[in-house]
Amino acid sequence: MSSQFYNQNATQLAEQYLSADFEKVHAAWLHLLQPLLQKPQCRMLDIGAGAGRDALYLAQHGQDVEVYAVEPAQMLAELGARHTKDYAVHWLEDSLPELERITSKEISFDLILLSAVWMHIPEGQRPRAIRKLANLLKPGGQLVISLRHGQGEVELKERGMYQVCADTLKQLATQVGLQCILCTELQTDELNRADVHWQTVVLRLPDDGSGSFSLIRHVALNDGKSATHKLALMRVLLRIADGHPGAVIRREDNRVILPAGLVALYWCHQYKDLIDYYELYQTPNKSPNMGFMKADGWHLLTHLNATDYRVGNLFVGDDALALHKTLSHAVQNIRNMPCKYITFPNTEQCVFELASQVVRAKDTLFLDFESLCQWGEFSLPEHVWTALNRFACWIEPVLVSEWAKTMASYRGNAIHLEQQPYIFSQALNWLDPKRTTTEVRQRVTDMAEEGDAIHCVWTQRSLQQGFDVDHCMPFSRWPNNDLWNLLPSTPKANNEKRDRLPSNIRLHHAGEHIRHWWQQAWETEQESVLSQRFFAEANLALPGLGVGNRSIDDLFAALLLQRGRLRELQQLQEW
């Protein structure tokens, strides 16, 4: 799209756009919009929002609607922001096909509107654009695209327009799993331009996704398994997608790029207790040893447990040297085993790619985003990442069940099957919630002994007479034990909240007290190591934060986004 033309003519174009009535312009699909406007906690995205006519209508007429407006022309966007300033419209300077800023927020939409935008996208970029848009839709979400027919030569050149075709658009949509639910005939132009006609295409993302479920199901249930490698990698990626939306290095060519070191860390995390504590075989072979278990790495760390392998932890001395080598061995094993043998159905094309780098072992290793990038880059298809991100709570039980059955089928595990038939599922628990809760409890106790006044973040009552540590985002639905997610609470408030998700209103009311607790407990010079860990955990776990973020306010804004994601994906009961 030629932003220069739209910036130079912003005032004139804004006046022109605002002169057209929304309901007349979009009359063909208005019947599909009305149910969405009544939907609770509905999120809508207006791409190419111009002067804000459509964004304003959506914000004005929705009962509980959050509107995001994307406009690449800065001058137009400024006029649009002024036009919508009294309503909940979030403006972003972004553009197709990248949509980097809106994608980095890791949120999805009930409605995406492209009004008079598609003709600005070159034909060669349209497949990528439609895939990007499909990945931003919620299951059942609708994508509305208006097509302009009748571009003159001057407009084609000055305004960066290209020819459009509804049939071609529908074919592209089918390839990414979208269904066409409406395609209108050509309609006259509301601005009375005789040579311009419009056509509306409405696409929907089915609730079963865009084909990713069939691939994940194939790997989990049908794909051949000489060991548990494939299930392990799928679960690692699911846990990262669900728990670390901030781990994405970048997105390119419809793929998501992650730190290879993070994939390796989670690989070691989930195998650690299975092998060292429960002594469960992970292959049908008689040897319990796997390819990444080496004498100079894995076998020097038997004194550790799975929860030591987590973002934000610091290793020094021999442990750091051994963990460096363990992660390097894990990267090699992941690249040579599951990455090599997980392919798209009926093809030899690998689904996952790992470009590894040699890392020299050092006697200090702090597990944060920067250090985990040293081992190279791991990439996966964006649509697979999206499916894992949105449907983790439904996919993980399938992976865990199949993994347990696979281990039970191995000869080396026969004795466990006879004596402890439930050990396989028990051993696959991802985290021990007690460990970090105890750590935070000790922090509260130490602060109280130093004379600091500690209050419940929910009720603001003093905690001198006893306290609980509450998972702000409920652990049973989103297993996260990061420092930012653990908050001091009265036992009564914690008991009332239980496994419910704090409502948007309650979280806003508690915002000042949560931020104060974070600053009081973790953002202090005396606790610099804990402060580093606090931000390292949060920046990976919460959406939209930069790697080097040190802002408590930005962290809380990201917490609100994560609350919204969990609410819409899991339909959790609110408190």
mmCIF file of N, CA and C in Angstrom, residues 197 223 295 306 476 500:
data_model
loop_
_atom_site.group_PDB
_atom_site.id
_atom_site.type_symbol
_atom_site.label_atom_id
_atom_site.label_comp_id
_atom_site.label_asym_id
_atom_site.label_seq_id
_atom_site.Cartn_x
_atom_site.Cartn_y
_atom_site.Cartn_z
ATOM 1 N N HIS A 197 -17.085 -0.383 -8.495
ATOM 2 C CA HIS A 197 -18.073 -1.296 -7.920
ATOM 3 C C HIS A 197 -17.406 -2.099 -6.792
ATOM 4 N N ASP A 223 1.240 -41.594 14.143
ATOM 5 C CA ASP A 223 2.602 -41.639 13.634
ATOM 6 C C ASP A 223 3.401 -42.725 14.346
ATOM 7 N N ALA A 295 27.804 -38.469 29.515
ATOM 8 C CA ALA A 295 28.554 -38.507 30.774
ATOM 9 C C ALA A 295 29.002 -37.122 31.221
ATOM 10 N N ALA A 306 13.342 -31.620 37.940
ATOM 11 C CA ALA A 306 12.783 -30.963 36.751
ATOM 12 C C ALA A 306 12.557 -29.478 36.964
ATOM 13 N N SER A 476 -4.320 -24.570 38.037
ATOM 14 C CA SER A 476 -4.963 -25.779 37.517
ATOM 15 C C SER A 476 -5.335 -25.648 36.049
ATOM 16 N N ARG A 500 -10.728 -19.937 40.045
ATOM 17 C CA ARG A 500 -11.400 -19.024 39.132
ATOM 18 C C ARG A 500 -10.436 -17.943 38.631
#
